[in-house]
Amino acid sequence: MTTSSASHATTVTDTLIVGAGQAGIAMSEHLSKLAVPHIVLERNRIAEGWRTRRWDSLVANGPAWHDRFPGMEFSNVDPEAFAPKERVADYFEAYARQIDAPVRTGVEVRKVERNVGRPGFTIETSDGVIEANRVVAATGPFQHPAIPPIAPKDDGIQQIHSAEYRNPQQLPEGAVMVVGAGSSGVQIADELRRAGKKVYLSVGPHNRPPRAYRSRDFCWWLGVLGEWDAETMRPGTEHVTIAVSGAHGGNTVDFRALAHDGITLVGRTRSFDDGVARFEADLVDNLAYGDANYLSMLDAADAYVLDNGLDLPEEPEARNILPDPDCVTNPVFELDLADAGVTSIVWATGFKVDYSWLRVDDALDAKGAPQHHRGVSSAPGIYFLGLPWLSHRGSSFIWGVWHDAKYIADQIGKQYKYLAYHRATQSQADDKRQDDRTEPAHNASMMRVS
């Protein structure tokens, strides 16, 4: 592993990997196994997102036995436990050292352009120019926090994205509105409630799998049921989030339980007008959607146990659904923020990708989204890695990105061998032409001697 240098000379390599998070490190491992020369560039530190773009108490959403690469286990973390974010970052740094990944940190990629009249790409960076035959965009999906345009224009309310949230002490006194009830939103809302804050949680359509059932984590259940291998989202689920958490040792997310503990649930946030937040009348439907997802997974797990004769303890109490709290039976459709004492809003509304540095025709669509199949771009020589549903449901998980990287590395390895063959045969042809040019002169010399 190397760090950035002060040299600004042009560097030549076969493959350039942009990003040294879990995706970039996984790709480096597989390319090294295939003996493909490559460089990994990271504008900050290895796995920087885990250190500085997460809240203080965040832990991995999957247990340590599952959320890791095959080549190394977490040190000092129980396999069934959920690794804290710092441990996750340390893990990837250690993994990069273990595989001797050629990482250059502190180097920003500013522009990638295809060469004209010759193979490959020219890459402008903050540390000079690199020429590569292939480029892997391994920057992941969490590039720019997305706050919807409905956000109120009110200087009196502190508004931050979940990427900027660190802990409850960061927010001013008063109630908090959390918009978005996926894994980030629900964990932040629960932490704020535990800190004594009055919390309003805006809940949209979601899946809420059991954290564990019949002594097995939901990650295990998704594996044996084949759900991780699903290649496409079910129609109509593009905007459905997943509510799962490893916080406090890992518990099933239960919105009704959160409400009974003091959080006020509301439907999807529709608008803000003159200090009044307005919500869709979909809270009941959204909770029912989550319940159906939860119960269907229990059904599938029970059937799997029966069909395979597994000795796993029954858990009938897992099917108990708490009674609806008052905020569900008497839903809030409008909330005067001042009257409710809301002084801050946390937007847990996801991220946007940013490939503005990738200036290669056909790599991106009109909206700037990657055009690819299983990470292989429609623009030859460009590859994408680390995106949700890149090839299957597990693509955005640590272990899933490792397997995606293997597939892409295999494609790169094939191209590398084809190019190596071309160079070898071209060299042989050049040598033969050189021999053909020198042989007549040699024969003429021999004739003069005779």
PDB file of N, CA, C and O in Angstrom, residues 93-133:
ATOM      1  N   GLU A  93      -8.891  -0.833   6.608  1.00  0.00           N
ATOM      2  CA  GLU A  93      -7.490  -0.424   6.576  1.00  0.00           C
ATOM      3  C   GLU A  93      -6.581  -1.637   6.765  1.00  0.00           C
ATOM      4  O   GLU A  93      -5.569  -1.794   6.074  1.00  0.00           O
ATOM      5  N   ALA A  94      -6.953  -2.499   7.718  1.00  0.00           N
ATOM      6  CA  ALA A  94      -6.164  -3.702   7.958  1.00  0.00           C
ATOM      7  C   ALA A  94      -6.212  -4.634   6.749  1.00  0.00           C
ATOM      8  O   ALA A  94      -5.206  -5.271   6.391  1.00  0.00           O
ATOM      9  N   TYR A  95      -7.367  -4.722   6.121  1.00  0.00           N
ATOM     10  CA  TYR A  95      -7.508  -5.593   4.954  1.00  0.00           C
ATOM     11  C   TYR A  95      -6.638  -5.086   3.809  1.00  0.00           C
ATOM     12  O   TYR A  95      -5.991  -5.872   3.109  1.00  0.00           O
ATOM     13  N   ALA A  96      -6.604  -3.766   3.624  1.00  0.00           N
ATOM     14  CA  ALA A  96      -5.771  -3.191   2.566  1.00  0.00           C
ATOM     15  C   ALA A  96      -4.303  -3.516   2.809  1.00  0.00           C
ATOM     16  O   ALA A  96      -3.551  -3.806   1.864  1.00  0.00           O
ATOM     17  N   ARG A  97      -3.881  -3.485   4.073  1.00  0.00           N
ATOM     18  CA  ARG A  97      -2.494  -3.856   4.384  1.00  0.00           C
ATOM     19  C   ARG A  97      -2.261  -5.344   4.126  1.00  0.00           C
ATOM     20  O   ARG A  97      -1.215  -5.744   3.605  1.00  0.00           O
ATOM     21  N   GLN A  98      -3.239  -6.161   4.494  1.00  0.00           N
ATOM     22  CA  GLN A  98      -3.095  -7.608   4.335  1.00  0.00           C
ATOM     23  C   GLN A  98      -2.895  -7.997   2.876  1.00  0.00           C
ATOM     24  O   GLN A  98      -2.092  -8.886   2.566  1.00  0.00           O
ATOM     25  N   ILE A  99      -3.608  -7.350   1.976  1.00  0.00           N
ATOM     26  CA  ILE A  99      -3.501  -7.701   0.554  1.00  0.00           C
ATOM     27  C   ILE A  99      -2.497  -6.821  -0.181  1.00  0.00           C
ATOM     28  O   ILE A  99      -2.330  -6.930  -1.392  1.00  0.00           O
ATOM     29  N   ASP A 100      -1.860  -5.904   0.571  1.00  0.00           N
ATOM     30  CA  ASP A 100      -0.885  -4.972  -0.013  1.00  0.00           C
ATOM     31  C   ASP A 100      -1.505  -4.192  -1.175  1.00  0.00           C
ATOM     32  O   ASP A 100      -0.932  -4.096  -2.272  1.00  0.00           O
ATOM     33  N   ALA A 101      -2.685  -3.654  -0.928  1.00  0.00           N
ATOM     34  CA  ALA A 101      -3.392  -2.899  -1.962  1.00  0.00           C
ATOM     35  C   ALA A 101      -2.616  -1.629  -2.325  1.00  0.00           C
ATOM     36  O   ALA A 101      -2.174  -0.894  -1.441  1.00  0.00           O
ATOM     37  N   PRO A 102      -2.427  -1.346  -3.611  1.00  0.00           N
ATOM     38  CA  PRO A 102      -1.674  -0.160  -4.041  1.00  0.00           C
ATOM     39  C   PRO A 102      -2.522   1.113  -3.942  1.00  0.00           C
ATOM     40  O   PRO A 102      -2.935   1.688  -4.953  1.00  0.00           O
ATOM     41  N   VAL A 103      -2.801   1.515  -2.712  1.00  0.00           N
ATOM     42  CA  VAL A 103      -3.675   2.664  -2.462  1.00  0.00           C
ATOM     43  C   VAL A 103      -2.857   3.939  -2.337  1.00  0.00           C
ATOM     44  O   VAL A 103      -1.834   3.970  -1.627  1.00  0.00           O
ATOM     45  N   ARG A 104      -3.300   4.967  -2.995  1.00  0.00           N
ATOM     46  CA  ARG A 104      -2.724   6.301  -2.833  1.00  0.00           C
ATOM     47  C   ARG A 104      -3.796   7.187  -2.207  1.00  0.00           C
ATOM     48  O   ARG A 104      -4.816   7.485  -2.845  1.00  0.00           O
ATOM     49  N   THR A 105      -3.589   7.584  -0.970  1.00  0.00           N
ATOM     50  CA  THR A 105      -4.571   8.397  -0.267  1.00  0.00           C
ATOM     51  C   THR A 105      -4.290   9.877  -0.475  1.00  0.00           C
ATOM     52  O   THR A 105      -3.184  10.280  -0.846  1.00  0.00           O
ATOM     53  N   GLY A 106      -5.326  10.670  -0.230  1.00  0.00           N
ATOM     54  CA  GLY A 106      -5.184  12.117  -0.380  1.00  0.00           C
ATOM     55  C   GLY A 106      -5.099  12.569  -1.820  1.00  0.00           C
ATOM     56  O   GLY A 106      -4.611  13.671  -2.099  1.00  0.00           O
ATOM     57  N   VAL A 107      -5.574  11.748  -2.739  1.00  0.00           N
ATOM     58  CA  VAL A 107      -5.521  12.086  -4.167  1.00  0.00           C
ATOM     59  C   VAL A 107      -6.947  12.129  -4.715  1.00  0.00           C
ATOM     60  O   VAL A 107      -7.677  11.145  -4.643  1.00  0.00           O
ATOM     61  N   GLU A 108      -7.317  13.249  -5.266  1.00  0.00           N
ATOM     62  CA  GLU A 108      -8.664  13.428  -5.819  1.00  0.00           C
ATOM     63  C   GLU A 108      -8.643  13.272  -7.332  1.00  0.00           C
ATOM     64  O   GLU A 108      -7.790  13.870  -8.018  1.00  0.00           O
ATOM     65  N   VAL A 109      -9.572  12.497  -7.858  1.00  0.00           N
ATOM     66  CA  VAL A 109      -9.733  12.372  -9.308  1.00  0.00           C
ATOM     67  C   VAL A 109     -10.597  13.524  -9.790  1.00  0.00           C
ATOM     68  O   VAL A 109     -11.722  13.699  -9.322  1.00  0.00           O
ATOM     69  N   ARG A 110     -10.078  14.299 -10.708  1.00  0.00           N
ATOM     70  CA  ARG A 110     -10.787  15.485 -11.188  1.00  0.00           C
ATOM     71  C   ARG A 110     -11.452  15.280 -12.546  1.00  0.00           C
ATOM     72  O   ARG A 110     -12.493  15.879 -12.826  1.00  0.00           O
ATOM     73  N   LYS A 111     -10.850  14.459 -13.379  1.00  0.00           N
ATOM     74  CA  LYS A 111     -11.443  14.278 -14.712  1.00  0.00           C
ATOM     75  C   LYS A 111     -10.922  12.987 -15.328  1.00  0.00           C
ATOM     76  O   LYS A 111      -9.745  12.675 -15.246  1.00  0.00           O
ATOM     77  N   VAL A 112     -11.848  12.245 -15.941  1.00  0.00           N
ATOM     78  CA  VAL A 112     -11.499  11.048 -16.708  1.00  0.00           C
ATOM     79  C   VAL A 112     -12.029  11.236 -18.118  1.00  0.00           C
ATOM     80  O   VAL A 112     -13.227  11.480 -18.314  1.00  0.00           O
ATOM     81  N   GLU A 113     -11.156  11.130 -19.099  1.00  0.00           N
ATOM     82  CA  GLU A 113     -11.550  11.274 -20.500  1.00  0.00           C
ATOM     83  C   GLU A 113     -10.953  10.136 -21.321  1.00  0.00           C
ATOM     84  O   GLU A 113      -9.838   9.677 -21.051  1.00  0.00           O
ATOM     85  N   ARG A 114     -11.723   9.705 -22.331  1.00  0.00           N
ATOM     86  CA  ARG A 114     -11.215   8.651 -23.215  1.00  0.00           C
ATOM     87  C   ARG A 114     -10.168   9.235 -24.160  1.00  0.00           C
ATOM     88  O   ARG A 114     -10.311  10.352 -24.672  1.00  0.00           O
ATOM     89  N   ASN A 115      -9.109   8.482 -24.373  1.00  0.00           N
ATOM     90  CA  ASN A 115      -8.088   8.901 -25.323  1.00  0.00           C
ATOM     91  C   ASN A 115      -8.623   8.833 -26.751  1.00  0.00           C
ATOM     92  O   ASN A 115      -9.476   8.005 -27.058  1.00  0.00           O
ATOM     93  N   VAL A 116      -8.126   9.688 -27.601  1.00  0.00           N
ATOM     94  CA  VAL A 116      -8.539   9.725 -29.001  1.00  0.00           C
ATOM     95  C   VAL A 116      -7.447   9.087 -29.855  1.00  0.00           C
ATOM     96  O   VAL A 116      -6.280   9.472 -29.777  1.00  0.00           O
ATOM     97  N   GLY A 117      -7.829   8.084 -30.638  1.00  0.00           N
ATOM     98  CA  GLY A 117      -6.888   7.447 -31.547  1.00  0.00           C
ATOM     99  C   GLY A 117      -5.961   6.449 -30.893  1.00  0.00           C
ATOM    100  O   GLY A 117      -5.045   5.920 -31.544  1.00  0.00           O
ATOM    101  N   ARG A 118      -6.168   6.178 -29.639  1.00  0.00           N
ATOM    102  CA  ARG A 118      -5.357   5.180 -28.933  1.00  0.00           C
ATOM    103  C   ARG A 118      -6.159   4.641 -27.757  1.00  0.00           C
ATOM    104  O   ARG A 118      -7.122   5.277 -27.313  1.00  0.00           O
ATOM    105  N   PRO A 119      -5.798   3.477 -27.252  1.00  0.00           N
ATOM    106  CA  PRO A 119      -6.613   2.865 -26.197  1.00  0.00           C
ATOM    107  C   PRO A 119      -6.555   3.638 -24.881  1.00  0.00           C
ATOM    108  O   PRO A 119      -5.625   4.409 -24.626  1.00  0.00           O
ATOM    109  N   GLY A 120      -7.544   3.387 -24.062  1.00  0.00           N
ATOM    110  CA  GLY A 120      -7.496   3.820 -22.675  1.00  0.00           C
ATOM    111  C   GLY A 120      -7.986   5.226 -22.384  1.00  0.00           C
ATOM    112  O   GLY A 120      -8.637   5.873 -23.213  1.00  0.00           O
ATOM    113  N   PHE A 121      -7.631   5.678 -21.190  1.00  0.00           N
ATOM    114  CA  PHE A 121      -8.151   6.931 -20.655  1.00  0.00           C
ATOM    115  C   PHE A 121      -7.025   7.752 -20.047  1.00  0.00           C
ATOM    116  O   PHE A 121      -6.029   7.213 -19.558  1.00  0.00           O
ATOM    117  N   THR A 122      -7.226   9.051 -20.071  1.00  0.00           N
ATOM    118  CA  THR A 122      -6.341   9.974 -19.368  1.00  0.00           C
ATOM    119  C   THR A 122      -7.081  10.510 -18.163  1.00  0.00           C
ATOM    120  O   THR A 122      -8.210  11.002 -18.290  1.00  0.00           O
ATOM    121  N   ILE A 123      -6.448  10.403 -17.006  1.00  0.00           N
ATOM    122  CA  ILE A 123      -7.097  10.780 -15.749  1.00  0.00           C
ATOM    123  C   ILE A 123      -6.315  11.921 -15.108  1.00  0.00           C
ATOM    124  O   ILE A 123      -5.115  11.778 -14.808  1.00  0.00           O
ATOM    125  N   GLU A 124      -6.977  13.041 -14.909  1.00  0.00           N
ATOM    126  CA  GLU A 124      -6.368  14.166 -14.215  1.00  0.00           C
ATOM    127  C   GLU A 124      -6.682  14.057 -12.728  1.00  0.00           C
ATOM    128  O   GLU A 124      -7.843  13.910 -12.346  1.00  0.00           O
ATOM    129  N   THR A 125      -5.642  14.135 -11.910  1.00  0.00           N
ATOM    130  CA  THR A 125      -5.819  14.046 -10.468  1.00  0.00           C
ATOM    131  C   THR A 125      -5.123  15.223  -9.789  1.00  0.00           C
ATOM    132  O   THR A 125      -4.399  15.991 -10.427  1.00  0.00           O
ATOM    133  N   SER A 126      -5.334  15.327  -8.488  1.00  0.00           N
ATOM    134  CA  SER A 126      -4.661  16.377  -7.714  1.00  0.00           C
ATOM    135  C   SER A 126      -3.182  16.072  -7.540  1.00  0.00           C
ATOM    136  O   SER A 126      -2.434  16.900  -7.022  1.00  0.00           O
ATOM    137  N   ASP A 127      -2.737  14.885  -7.972  1.00  0.00           N
ATOM    138  CA  ASP A 127      -1.338  14.496  -7.838  1.00  0.00           C
ATOM    139  C   ASP A 127      -0.752  14.080  -9.176  1.00  0.00           C
ATOM    140  O   ASP A 127       0.079  13.185  -9.250  1.00  0.00           O
ATOM    141  N   GLY A 128      -1.218  14.712 -10.250  1.00  0.00           N
ATOM    142  CA  GLY A 128      -0.657  14.434 -11.550  1.00  0.00           C
ATOM    143  C   GLY A 128      -1.599  13.673 -12.460  1.00  0.00           C
ATOM    144  O   GLY A 128      -2.778  13.476 -12.162  1.00  0.00           O
ATOM    145  N   VAL A 129      -1.063  13.218 -13.584  1.00  0.00           N
ATOM    146  CA  VAL A 129      -1.838  12.561 -14.630  1.00  0.00           C
ATOM    147  C   VAL A 129      -1.570  11.059 -14.607  1.00  0.00           C
ATOM    148  O   VAL A 129      -0.435  10.615 -14.425  1.00  0.00           O
ATOM    149  N   ILE A 130      -2.635  10.295 -14.793  1.00  0.00           N
ATOM    150  CA  ILE A 130      -2.534   8.844 -14.888  1.00  0.00           C
ATOM    151  C   ILE A 130      -3.152   8.407 -16.206  1.00  0.00           C
ATOM    152  O   ILE A 130      -4.191   8.927 -16.606  1.00  0.00           O
ATOM    153  N   GLU A 131      -2.505   7.462 -16.860  1.00  0.00           N
ATOM    154  CA  GLU A 131      -3.090   6.848 -18.048  1.00  0.00           C
ATOM    155  C   GLU A 131      -3.383   5.383 -17.729  1.00  0.00           C
ATOM    156  O   GLU A 131      -2.527   4.679 -17.185  1.00  0.00           O
ATOM    157  N   ALA A 132      -4.611   4.964 -18.047  1.00  0.00           N
ATOM    158  CA  ALA A 132      -5.044   3.604 -17.733  1.00  0.00           C
ATOM    159  C   ALA A 132      -5.896   3.059 -18.856  1.00  0.00           C
ATOM    160  O   ALA A 132      -6.603   3.811 -19.542  1.00  0.00           O
ATOM    161  N   ASN A 133      -5.845   1.762 -19.036  1.00  0.00           N
ATOM    162  CA  ASN A 133      -6.690   1.120 -20.042  1.00  0.00           C
ATOM    163  C   ASN A 133      -8.134   1.010 -19.580  1.00  0.00           C
ATOM    164  O   ASN A 133      -9.054   0.986 -20.389  1.00  0.00           O
TER     165      ASN A 133
END
